[in-house]
């Protein structure tokens, strides 16, 4: 048996939503991480909890891209597809790269299952997979044999089939096995029989690879050259939750999360609810409106009010966010975007809430908007959003998305004492300019324009705030025309004046590059990957990625002016492009895709080339 | 704070205010009506209905009205002529009926 | 004082815990004027809201709290102007959402006495969902529901407590909606404290309000309040002569009656149990064994609900006082306690949290050579 050394591989596990594909994907990822590869993952699951078994819309998959070098995306096309049934094959086969490997269980290809998957003929024999290398492994039968000694029922025994598949892939790529077995022992500590069955199936898969002559080679993907540091594997939602906890920690503010379950944001609640030993209180509210209301109420009390949602929930929260704008209280609103409008594509990704975040409230109601670019970056983005919210007493919209939320990558862990300094700086002394010894809640810091913030319990500073227009300084209700004009402009000016980092440009040859790719949010990986591919072809392009959508970095206009052509790829119909055109940019190309799936680097590479050659401009 | 009935009520006692008061805190003496400052809720219902324009808010009292701010209170806190105890805060004028006497200030005001 | 970091220690408190147990005590000798803000009150002349404001300002000193630890949160509507007129902390929020905002505040700050000021439209129409869930959860807040059975601020449309058939600008042919009975609704929503008071009965109102504030958990007080502009006199029959034949004042532990008391203090009519329901009968017709002795602490809300049904929309009978006052865990206490227990078991450390799970190290040399 030969072992071949390769740089990278993309593996996709696919099966029924009850087949445990997310679990094995997750474990395979853990193995890659433990081995020291760089990696990126992309889970993809149906919106239904248990769609009819064996049908295409019940298929769940998990893609892992791991490599010996720095990688940025879960990979465009799988090199290996493990399809547990005909439906999984049908839903995924077209994605597999030419010459790629497909592993199927032939026993699953019964007439009934083939028909259920929507095939008219058996794909294993009709030649439709001729461009692929298909391995038929009777995973179910082999699993049953492996666990037979335990005396489990057939159904229970077959549930371990996914671990057989993982064992086989582990052999194929020389993955460490201990981490998987340890995990299974821990996870099923209370059901030792189940743990044992899974371990036996896992080992059987490995042994099958070792002994069969079906596979000519196994592969080795060496460890990657990641920067020095301590790492862990993290999903976007988990990183975001940890970022929120960290923000509470460094600011000394109690975190109060008001939220309502919604895909794909619920995992942030789940993660935060696990860490109640921190000053983190979670309120699962009766609806989205109540959720943001509770967060704002907590903010009024001097806590760090946070609410997490997805697009439909953000729509419901808009009135309360408007109140936070008027009351000038810190509030972190996390929108994990999904396909819309309406219920849309709950489990798929999109970036189409940018304009809702910017403008989706009545009146002139500016808020700060930040967007993380990778799963691990969600941690830093959360801290940055809280820094802005607390420093400037404003709601901040954090726009994550389905791809970031569920995608995962190695996270280089931060140095705790280098986390940003966030201070609420509560008022404790009267500030009334008329010498009355009272508190005027709308007296401002001259530099940040942040208002004075006195929290209940502070003696002598009793005051009332609310949604009615405020007189400058005193905060009394005011219907005065000139005051309203002043306050509307002031609130706008406060947001526009938020201090944000300049936009970094990654430009391989600044003297000659004429094209800039400008992205935001989760498109970072595919764009950067596409840019690297272009550079390797000798067609360098520059890449800049916006963390701050409102306000934009101060040097944005300068950066745009430096290039002849700016291509703006977005998973929407050109929302950032619209904002940039509103600033006067005219040399933009808006490249958009709304499939519910992330961009593929190869597609972007081709598109950028076409625009540059004038073919598709 | 409270509303107060001033001199123009004397010998008029129209009682339109009594009908308006939601807490029934306007009491009738002999020549004038009096607002109980502890019972008044400052809602201003009485003020616009007075045909004599006798009612004003204590805080807005003019120089010549100041005496009546104290005098309205005195009607309830001091023992009025012919009575054994102050009127106090009975919590409603209707049950009491007309008190039938005035404070010395009102009683001593010459008739028109 | 602010206690964002740790809740106040409660020592020597008797069970059940007071709703104000963790709120710091203020100076002695407070006066109603201490609770008046510098804002000019802007309700219509004669509005029942003035009476409620006045009563609240008169009753707060007796609670003896630090006024900086009081917060009044309101929604939108005439009544929701209330916080502006009290010299405490306050928030005039958005329509219907005050219970949600108050929930977050109460969870974050056990050292505050949190009050919600709302009206029939605010609480029962646009904010109905938040009201029932705040009651169900038993958040430690005191909710004053000003019920004038009409929309005031939007100028006179019928509300969810208006009489069916009421003619308003939005219902020229009569309102087709059937009204809510707010006390029944609250009891159905598992409220642990429910009371009703009349704006015209300041003494009764003050007593119910202080009991509501002392209650640990969500306390709902429905206050019948006159709107002199759009629904004037809606409750006049309750203050006119003969009202004693309509008003049933709840008092714990004594036979429940109504009607002018005789020289021995006995009511002319009594409330009796009749199968699963309650009925009013003349005293001499009442079976003594069936006369209702009111027990607000009854864990079973059935009788309280029957009492709420005795109160009719047409005011033929109106029950006032405390329907139900039972002790059950307050939501915010439980939420905080979970955190305290978790923190004791595992003291929080950010570094431990972040460096948890399967971590691995990449040393410098590997990075340099690979």
mmCIF file of C-alpha atoms in Angstrom, chain A residues 46 140 159 191 215 231 270 273 287 320 372 449 473-474 482 487 510 544:
data_model
loop_
_atom_site.group_PDB
_atom_site.id
_atom_site.type_symbol
_atom_site.label_atom_id
_atom_site.label_comp_id
_atom_site.label_asym_id
_atom_site.label_seq_id
_atom_site.Cartn_x
_atom_site.Cartn_y
_atom_site.Cartn_z
ATOM 1 C CA UNK A 46 -32.191 20.877 5.749
ATOM 2 C CA UNK A 140 -24.274 -1.062 6.981
ATOM 3 C CA UNK A 159 -26.939 3.992 13.847
ATOM 4 C CA UNK A 191 -24.517 4.709 27.887
ATOM 5 C CA UNK A 215 -8.041 1.510 -2.194
ATOM 6 C CA UNK A 231 -5.357 27.210 18.918
ATOM 7 C CA UNK A 270 -27.021 27.858 23.736
ATOM 8 C CA UNK A 273 -26.506 29.689 28.552
ATOM 9 C CA UNK A 287 -40.875 36.943 21.152
ATOM 10 C CA UNK A 320 -36.948 49.014 19.954
ATOM 11 C CA UNK A 372 -16.956 39.640 11.059
ATOM 12 C CA UNK A 449 -20.459 62.977 21.433
ATOM 13 C CA UNK A 473 -28.349 68.730 27.077
ATOM 14 C CA UNK A 474 -31.292 68.620 29.485
ATOM 15 C CA UNK A 482 -34.817 73.837 15.660
ATOM 16 C CA UNK A 487 -30.683 66.476 17.432
ATOM 17 C CA UNK A 510 0.639 48.220 -5.477
ATOM 18 C CA UNK A 544 -9.789 44.946 0.929
#
